Coordinates of C-alpha atoms in Angstrom, one line a residue:
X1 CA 41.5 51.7 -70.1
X2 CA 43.4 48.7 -68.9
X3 CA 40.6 45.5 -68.3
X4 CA 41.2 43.8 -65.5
X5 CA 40.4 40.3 -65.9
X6 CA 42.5 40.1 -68.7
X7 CA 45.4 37.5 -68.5
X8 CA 48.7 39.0 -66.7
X9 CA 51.9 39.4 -68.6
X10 CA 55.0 38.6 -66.0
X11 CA 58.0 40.9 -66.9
X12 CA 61.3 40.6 -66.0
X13 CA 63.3 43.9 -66.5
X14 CA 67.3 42.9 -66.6
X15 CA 69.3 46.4 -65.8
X16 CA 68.7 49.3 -63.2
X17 CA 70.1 52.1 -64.8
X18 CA 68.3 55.0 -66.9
X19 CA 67.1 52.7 -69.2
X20 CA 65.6 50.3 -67.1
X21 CA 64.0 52.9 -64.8
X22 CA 62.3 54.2 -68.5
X23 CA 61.3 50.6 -69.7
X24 CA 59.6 49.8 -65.4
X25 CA 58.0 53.3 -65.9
X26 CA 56.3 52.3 -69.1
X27 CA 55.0 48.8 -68.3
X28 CA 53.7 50.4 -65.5
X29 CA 51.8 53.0 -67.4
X30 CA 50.7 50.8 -70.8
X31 CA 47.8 49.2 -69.8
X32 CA 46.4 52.1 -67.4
X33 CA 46.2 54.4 -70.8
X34 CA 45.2 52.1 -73.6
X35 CA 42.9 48.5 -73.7
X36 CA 45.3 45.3 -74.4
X37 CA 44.3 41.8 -74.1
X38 CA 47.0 41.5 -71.2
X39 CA 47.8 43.3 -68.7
X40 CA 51.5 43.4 -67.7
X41 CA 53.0 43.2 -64.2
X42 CA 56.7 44.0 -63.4
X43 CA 57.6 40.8 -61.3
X44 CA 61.4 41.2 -61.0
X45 CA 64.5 44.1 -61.9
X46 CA 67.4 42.1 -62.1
X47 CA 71.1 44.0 -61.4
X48 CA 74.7 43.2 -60.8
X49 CA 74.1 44.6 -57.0
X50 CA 71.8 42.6 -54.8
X51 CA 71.4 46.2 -52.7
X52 CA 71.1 48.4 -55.6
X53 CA 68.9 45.8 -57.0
X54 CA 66.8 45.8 -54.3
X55 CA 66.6 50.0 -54.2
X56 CA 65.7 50.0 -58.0
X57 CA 63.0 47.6 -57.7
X58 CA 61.4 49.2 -55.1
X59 CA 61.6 52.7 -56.8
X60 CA 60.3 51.0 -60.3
X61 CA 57.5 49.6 -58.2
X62 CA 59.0 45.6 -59.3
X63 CA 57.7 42.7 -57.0
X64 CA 60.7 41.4 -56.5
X65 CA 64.6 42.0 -57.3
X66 CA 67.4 39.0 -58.0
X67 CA 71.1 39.4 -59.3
X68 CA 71.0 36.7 -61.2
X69 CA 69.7 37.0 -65.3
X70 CA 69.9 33.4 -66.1
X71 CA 67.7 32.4 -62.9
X72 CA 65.3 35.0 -63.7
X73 CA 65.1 33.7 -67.3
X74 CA 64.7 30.4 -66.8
X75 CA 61.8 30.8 -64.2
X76 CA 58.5 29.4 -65.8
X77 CA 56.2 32.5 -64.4
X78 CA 58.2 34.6 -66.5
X79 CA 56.5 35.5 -70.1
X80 CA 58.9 38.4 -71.1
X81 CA 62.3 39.2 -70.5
X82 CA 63.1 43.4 -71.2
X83 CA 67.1 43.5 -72.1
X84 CA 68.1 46.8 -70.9
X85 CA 71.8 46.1 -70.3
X86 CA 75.0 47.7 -72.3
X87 CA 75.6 46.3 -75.4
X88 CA 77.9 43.2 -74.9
X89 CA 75.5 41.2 -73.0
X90 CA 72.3 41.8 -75.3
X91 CA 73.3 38.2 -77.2
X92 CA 73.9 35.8 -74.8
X93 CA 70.9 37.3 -72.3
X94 CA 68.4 37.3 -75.7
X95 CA 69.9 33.7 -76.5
X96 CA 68.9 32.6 -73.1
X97 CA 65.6 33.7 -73.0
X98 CA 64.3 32.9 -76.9
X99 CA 66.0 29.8 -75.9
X100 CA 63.6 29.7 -72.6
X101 CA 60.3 30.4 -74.4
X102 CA 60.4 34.0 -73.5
X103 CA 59.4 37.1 -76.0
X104 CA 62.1 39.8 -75.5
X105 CA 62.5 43.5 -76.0
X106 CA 65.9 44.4 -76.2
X107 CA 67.4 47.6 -76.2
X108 CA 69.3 49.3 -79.3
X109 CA 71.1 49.0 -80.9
X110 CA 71.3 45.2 -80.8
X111 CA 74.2 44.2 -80.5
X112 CA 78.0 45.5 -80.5
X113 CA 78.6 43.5 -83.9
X114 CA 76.8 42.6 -87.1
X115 CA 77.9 38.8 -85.9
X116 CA 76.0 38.8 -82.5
X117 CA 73.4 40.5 -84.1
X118 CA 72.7 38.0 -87.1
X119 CA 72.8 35.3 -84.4
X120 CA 69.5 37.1 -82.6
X121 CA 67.9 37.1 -85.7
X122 CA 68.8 33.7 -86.1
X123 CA 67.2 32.4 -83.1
X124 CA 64.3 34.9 -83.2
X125 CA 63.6 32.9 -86.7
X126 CA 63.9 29.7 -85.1
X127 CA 61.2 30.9 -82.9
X128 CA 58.4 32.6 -84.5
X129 CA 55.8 31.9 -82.0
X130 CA 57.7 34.2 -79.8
X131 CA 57.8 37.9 -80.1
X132 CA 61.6 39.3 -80.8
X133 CA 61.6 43.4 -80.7
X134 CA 64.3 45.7 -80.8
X135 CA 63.6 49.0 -78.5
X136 CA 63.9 51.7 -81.2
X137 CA 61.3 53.8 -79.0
X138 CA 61.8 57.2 -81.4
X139 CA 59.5 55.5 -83.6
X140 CA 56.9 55.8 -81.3
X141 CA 57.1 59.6 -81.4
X142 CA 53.0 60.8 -82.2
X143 CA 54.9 63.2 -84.5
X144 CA 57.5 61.1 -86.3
X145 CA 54.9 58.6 -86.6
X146 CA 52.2 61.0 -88.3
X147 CA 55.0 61.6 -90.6
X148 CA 55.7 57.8 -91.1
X149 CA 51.6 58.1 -92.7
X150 CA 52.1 61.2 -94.8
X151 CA 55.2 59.7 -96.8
X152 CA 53.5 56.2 -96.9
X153 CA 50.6 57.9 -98.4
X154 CA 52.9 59.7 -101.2
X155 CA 52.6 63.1 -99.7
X156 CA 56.0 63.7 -100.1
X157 CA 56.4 62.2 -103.8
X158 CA 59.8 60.9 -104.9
X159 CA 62.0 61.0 -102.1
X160 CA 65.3 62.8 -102.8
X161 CA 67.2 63.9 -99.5
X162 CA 67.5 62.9 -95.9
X163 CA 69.7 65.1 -93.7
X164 CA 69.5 63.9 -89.9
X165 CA 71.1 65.1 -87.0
X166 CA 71.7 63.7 -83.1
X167 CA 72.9 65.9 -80.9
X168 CA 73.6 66.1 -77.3
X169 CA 76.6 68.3 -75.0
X170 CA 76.4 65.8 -72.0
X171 CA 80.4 64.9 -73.0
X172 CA 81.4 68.3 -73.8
X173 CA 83.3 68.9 -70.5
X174 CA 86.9 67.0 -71.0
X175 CA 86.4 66.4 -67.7
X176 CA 82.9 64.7 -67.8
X177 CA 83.3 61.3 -65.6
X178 CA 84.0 57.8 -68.1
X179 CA 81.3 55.4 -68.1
X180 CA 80.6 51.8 -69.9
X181 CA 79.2 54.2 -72.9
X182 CA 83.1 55.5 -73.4
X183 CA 84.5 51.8 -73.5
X184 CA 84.5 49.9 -76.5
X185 CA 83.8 46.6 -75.0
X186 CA 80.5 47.5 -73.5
X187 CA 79.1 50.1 -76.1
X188 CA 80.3 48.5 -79.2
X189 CA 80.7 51.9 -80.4
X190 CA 80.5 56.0 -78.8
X191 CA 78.2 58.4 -80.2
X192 CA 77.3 56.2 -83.6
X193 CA 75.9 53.2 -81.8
X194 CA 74.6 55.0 -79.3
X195 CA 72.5 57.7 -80.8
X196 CA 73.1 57.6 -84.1
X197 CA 71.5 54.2 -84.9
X198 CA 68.5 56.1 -83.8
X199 CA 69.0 58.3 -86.9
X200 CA 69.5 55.6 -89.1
X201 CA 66.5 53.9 -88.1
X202 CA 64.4 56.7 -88.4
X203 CA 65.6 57.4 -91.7
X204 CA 64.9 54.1 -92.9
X205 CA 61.8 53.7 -91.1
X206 CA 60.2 56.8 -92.5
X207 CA 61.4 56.5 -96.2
X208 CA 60.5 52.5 -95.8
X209 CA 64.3 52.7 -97.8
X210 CA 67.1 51.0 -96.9
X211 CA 71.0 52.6 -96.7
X212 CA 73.2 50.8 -99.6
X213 CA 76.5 52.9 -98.9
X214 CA 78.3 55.3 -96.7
X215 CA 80.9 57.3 -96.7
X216 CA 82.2 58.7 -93.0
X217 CA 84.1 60.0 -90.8
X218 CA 84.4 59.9 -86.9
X219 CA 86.4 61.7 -84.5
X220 CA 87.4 61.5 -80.0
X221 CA 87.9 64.8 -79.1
X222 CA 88.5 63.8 -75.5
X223 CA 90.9 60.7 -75.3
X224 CA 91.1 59.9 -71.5
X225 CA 88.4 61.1 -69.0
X226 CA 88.4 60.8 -65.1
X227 CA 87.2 57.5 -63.0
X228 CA 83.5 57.9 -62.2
X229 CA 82.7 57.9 -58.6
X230 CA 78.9 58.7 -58.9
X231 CA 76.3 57.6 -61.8
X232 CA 74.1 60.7 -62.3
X233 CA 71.7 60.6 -65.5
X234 CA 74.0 59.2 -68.6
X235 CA 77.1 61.0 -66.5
X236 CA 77.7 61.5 -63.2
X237 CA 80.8 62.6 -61.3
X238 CA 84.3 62.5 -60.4
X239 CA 86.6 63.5 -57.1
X240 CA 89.2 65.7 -58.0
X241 CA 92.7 64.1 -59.3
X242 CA 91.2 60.8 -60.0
X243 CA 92.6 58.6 -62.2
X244 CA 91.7 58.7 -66.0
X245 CA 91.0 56.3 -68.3
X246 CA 91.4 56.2 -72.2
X247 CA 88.6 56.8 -74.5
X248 CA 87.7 53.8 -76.8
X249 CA 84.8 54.9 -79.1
X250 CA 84.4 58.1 -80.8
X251 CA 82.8 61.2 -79.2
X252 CA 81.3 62.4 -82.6
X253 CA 80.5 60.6 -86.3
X254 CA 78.9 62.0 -89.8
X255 CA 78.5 60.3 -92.7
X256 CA 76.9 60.6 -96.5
X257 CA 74.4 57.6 -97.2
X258 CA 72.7 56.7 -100.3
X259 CA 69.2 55.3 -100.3
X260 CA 68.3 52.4 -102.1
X261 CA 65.9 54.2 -104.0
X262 CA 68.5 56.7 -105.1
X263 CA 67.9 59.6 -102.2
X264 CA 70.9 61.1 -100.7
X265 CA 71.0 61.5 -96.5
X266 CA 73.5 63.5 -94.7
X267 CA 74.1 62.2 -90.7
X268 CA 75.8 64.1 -87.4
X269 CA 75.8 62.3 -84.5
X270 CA 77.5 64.3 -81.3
X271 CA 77.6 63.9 -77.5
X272 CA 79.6 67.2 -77.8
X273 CA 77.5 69.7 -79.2
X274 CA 77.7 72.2 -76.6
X275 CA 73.9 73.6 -75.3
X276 CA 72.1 70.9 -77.6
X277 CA 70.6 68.5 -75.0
X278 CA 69.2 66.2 -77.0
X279 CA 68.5 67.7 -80.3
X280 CA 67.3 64.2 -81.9
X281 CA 66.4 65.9 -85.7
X282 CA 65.3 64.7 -89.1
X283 CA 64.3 66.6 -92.7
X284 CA 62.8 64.8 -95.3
X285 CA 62.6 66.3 -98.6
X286 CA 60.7 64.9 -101.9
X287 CA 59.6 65.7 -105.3
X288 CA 55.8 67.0 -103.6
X289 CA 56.5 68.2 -100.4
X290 CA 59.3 67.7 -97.1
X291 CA 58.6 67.0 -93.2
X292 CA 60.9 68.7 -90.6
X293 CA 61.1 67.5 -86.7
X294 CA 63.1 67.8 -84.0
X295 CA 62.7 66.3 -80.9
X296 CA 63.4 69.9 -78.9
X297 CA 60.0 70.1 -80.0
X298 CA 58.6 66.8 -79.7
X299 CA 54.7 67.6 -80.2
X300 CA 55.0 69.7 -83.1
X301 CA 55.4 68.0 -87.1
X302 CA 56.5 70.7 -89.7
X303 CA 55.2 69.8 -93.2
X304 CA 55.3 70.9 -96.5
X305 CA 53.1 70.3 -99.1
X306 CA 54.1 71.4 -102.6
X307 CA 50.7 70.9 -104.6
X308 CA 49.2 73.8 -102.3
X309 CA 48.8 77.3 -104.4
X310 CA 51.9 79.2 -105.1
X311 CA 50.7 82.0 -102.9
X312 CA 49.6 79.4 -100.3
X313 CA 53.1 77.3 -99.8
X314 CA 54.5 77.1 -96.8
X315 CA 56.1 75.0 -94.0
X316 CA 53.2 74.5 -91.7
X317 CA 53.1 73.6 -87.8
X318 CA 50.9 70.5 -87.1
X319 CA 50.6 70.2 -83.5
X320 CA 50.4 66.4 -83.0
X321 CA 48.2 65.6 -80.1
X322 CA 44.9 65.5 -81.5
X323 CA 43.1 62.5 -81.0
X324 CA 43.2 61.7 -84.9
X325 CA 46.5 61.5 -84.1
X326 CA 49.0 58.6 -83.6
X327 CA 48.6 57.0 -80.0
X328 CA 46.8 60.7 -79.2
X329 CA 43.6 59.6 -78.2
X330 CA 44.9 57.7 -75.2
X331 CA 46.0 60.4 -73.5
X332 CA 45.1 63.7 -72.8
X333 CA 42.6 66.7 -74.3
X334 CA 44.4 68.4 -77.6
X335 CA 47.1 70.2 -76.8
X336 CA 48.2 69.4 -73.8
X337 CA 51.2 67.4 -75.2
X338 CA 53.7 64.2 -74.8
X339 CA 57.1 63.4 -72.9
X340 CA 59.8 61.5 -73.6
X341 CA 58.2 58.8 -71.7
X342 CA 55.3 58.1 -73.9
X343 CA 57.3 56.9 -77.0
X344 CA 58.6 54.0 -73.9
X345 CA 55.0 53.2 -73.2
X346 CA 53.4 53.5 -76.9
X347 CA 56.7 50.4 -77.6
X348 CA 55.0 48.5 -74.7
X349 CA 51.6 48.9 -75.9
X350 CA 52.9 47.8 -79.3
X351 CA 54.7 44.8 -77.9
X352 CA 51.8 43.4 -76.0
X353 CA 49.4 43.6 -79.0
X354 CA 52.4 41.8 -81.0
X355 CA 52.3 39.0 -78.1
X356 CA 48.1 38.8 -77.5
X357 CA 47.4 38.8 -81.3
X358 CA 50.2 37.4 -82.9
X359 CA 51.2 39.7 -85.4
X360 CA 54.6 40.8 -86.4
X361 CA 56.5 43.0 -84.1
X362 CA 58.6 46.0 -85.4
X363 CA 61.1 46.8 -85.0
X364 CA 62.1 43.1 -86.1
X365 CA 65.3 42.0 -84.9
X366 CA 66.2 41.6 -88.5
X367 CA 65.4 45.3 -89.1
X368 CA 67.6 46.3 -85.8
X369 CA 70.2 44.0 -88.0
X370 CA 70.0 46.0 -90.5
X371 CA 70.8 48.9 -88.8
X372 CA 73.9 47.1 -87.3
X373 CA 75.3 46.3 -90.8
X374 CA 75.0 50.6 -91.5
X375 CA 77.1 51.1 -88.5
X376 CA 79.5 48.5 -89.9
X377 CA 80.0 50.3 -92.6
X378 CA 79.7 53.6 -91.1
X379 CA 82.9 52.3 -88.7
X380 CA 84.6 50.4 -91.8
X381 CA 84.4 53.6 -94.1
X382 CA 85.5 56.3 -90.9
X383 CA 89.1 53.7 -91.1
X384 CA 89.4 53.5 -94.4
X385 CA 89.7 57.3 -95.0
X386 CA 86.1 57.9 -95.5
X387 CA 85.9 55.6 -98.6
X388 CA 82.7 54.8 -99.8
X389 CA 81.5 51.6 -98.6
X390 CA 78.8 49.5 -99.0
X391 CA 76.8 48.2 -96.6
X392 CA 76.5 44.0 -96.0
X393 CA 73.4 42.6 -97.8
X394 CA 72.2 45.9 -98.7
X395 CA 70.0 45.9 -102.2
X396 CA 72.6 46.4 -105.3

């Protein structure tokens, strides 16, 4: 559906790992499936490694590769820079580029403290002809967002609980190789900052509520792993007797949360949840009815609806990929599904329409913030014995 003559987008992707592989796959794909005003072209994968560099770009079909970020950014044929780097470079590389004139989409969460991240919000403000989005792709989910619509539209009534759950196995081995997720420095945090901040925004998202309070607990199961000698996936592998390294975030975190508008959410976030590959889940319950998903089973929405006759209630199964459906029509005849990929190219599709028409991008950088202050608190309350703790700027 893409149109052709339509003005080209230049995109420079910085990082070749998983994530940047996802993010080249999905500007690839945007414009192919539904009409923008622009059409995007993947003109340089920037990496540490000129010859990995190089590899990755031609495998993620880039134009050209470079191993330099603040080259790249300050290039004038470069429209948007796509930050898919660990944590502790998200600033200074978003900086850069608002700084530049570029719009940016930047990975979550957004930054590895509530202090780098209220300076990205900063210069996003000090911008706002330029598009500033945080890549908080779950959102994009046909399902989730179909569900975003019935509690917007009061199908739910008076929200009371949010119980959420992330969980994956891909640490469970204690001898599972370290990478820059395990170090503190990098990831800002393990398992909360990592997946978990998708369960908080999803649970804020969905409720259009904000978290006010926490009260947690987190936990390293594993507290020195072996020296990785090959990247496979988010793992990889090590030789036998290499040396270790010590653990610096935590493997596993839960936590309580209350709501602003008084609901009461319940989180587990794991990378040790042996068999669960990536069990990404979320229940909703409110005074008329309750939504139930989980990402295992991406395509299906469960819903209940409470004002249906006694003898009629009942979760039901809504199979979302009918064209009525969010982002459905796109794609393919009913029924025949979505990937993970597709919530990487409904974000793209998204942030071009942001760009070409001018209207506000979400997730905001101030929403991704937001989410930033919860795991604050969510680290501030796991220290302090699991005291509850509020979270900064959140609505008294």
């Amino acid at each position: 559906m893409g149109i052709s003559s339509s003005p080209v987008l230049r995109v420079a992707i910085v990082g070749t790992g998983f994530m940047g592989k996802m993010h080249a796959h999905a500007w690839r794909t945007a414009h192919r499936f539904f009409r923008m005003d622009a059409v995007p072209e993947l003109a340089v994968l920037v990496g540490r490694d000129a010859e990995r560099a190089s590899d990755a770009a031609r495998d993620f079909g880039a134009l050209a590769a470079s191993t330099d970020w603040r080259e790249v950014v300050a290039r004038s044929d470069i429209d948007v820079v796509d930050i898919c780097t660990p944590g502790d470079t998200h600033a200074e590389i978003t900086l850069a580029a608002l700084a530049a004139g570029k719009h940016v989409l930047c990975e979550k969460p957004l930054a590895n403290s509530v202090t780098d991240a209220d300076r990205m919000v900063e210069a996003a403000a000090e911008a706002p002809d330029l598009v500033a989005m945080c890549g908080f792709s779950y959102r994009r989910t046909p399902a989730l967002s179909l569900a975003r619509e019935l509690i917007t539209a009061g199908r739910l009534g008076e929200i009371r609980h949010v119980r959420a759950q992330y969980l994956q196995d891909w640490l469970s081995d204690p001898d599972a190789p370290f990478t820059w997720r395990l170090d503190r420095h990098r990831a800002g945090s393990g398992t909360l900052g990592d997946i978990g901040a998708h369960s908080i925004d999803t649970a804020q998202w969905l409720t259009g509520e904000r978290i006010t309070a926490v009260s947690a607990i987190t936990r390293t199961f594993v507290t020195d792993r072996p020296e990785l000698t090959e990247q496979v996936g988010l793992g990889g592998r090590a030789v036998d007797g290499a040396a270790r390294r010590d653990v610096t975030v935590d493997d596993a975190a839960a936590f309580t949360a209350t709501f602003a508008g008084g609901a009461l959410g319940v989180f587990e976030a794991t990378r040790m949840a042996t068999g669960r590959r990536n069990a990404n889940r979320i229940e909703i319950n409110g005074s008329r009815g309750s939504i139930s998903f989980d990402f295992e089973r991406m395509n299906e929405l469960e819903f209940y609806d409470a004002t249906d006759p006694a003898g009629e209630q009942g979760f039901r199964r809504i199979q979302v990929t009918e064209p009525q459906h969010p982002y459905a029509a796109a794609w393919w005849p009913a029924g025949h599904g979505f990937g993970y990929e597709h919530g990487f190219t409904h974000q793209i599709v998204d942030l071009v329409r942001a760009i070409t028409s001018g209207a506000p991008a979400s997730p905001s950088f101030a929403e991704a913030a937001q989410v930033q202050r919860v795991l604050a608190a969510v680290e501030d309350s796991a220290a302090r014995g699991s005291i509850m703790t509020a979270v900064e700027g959140a609505p008294s």
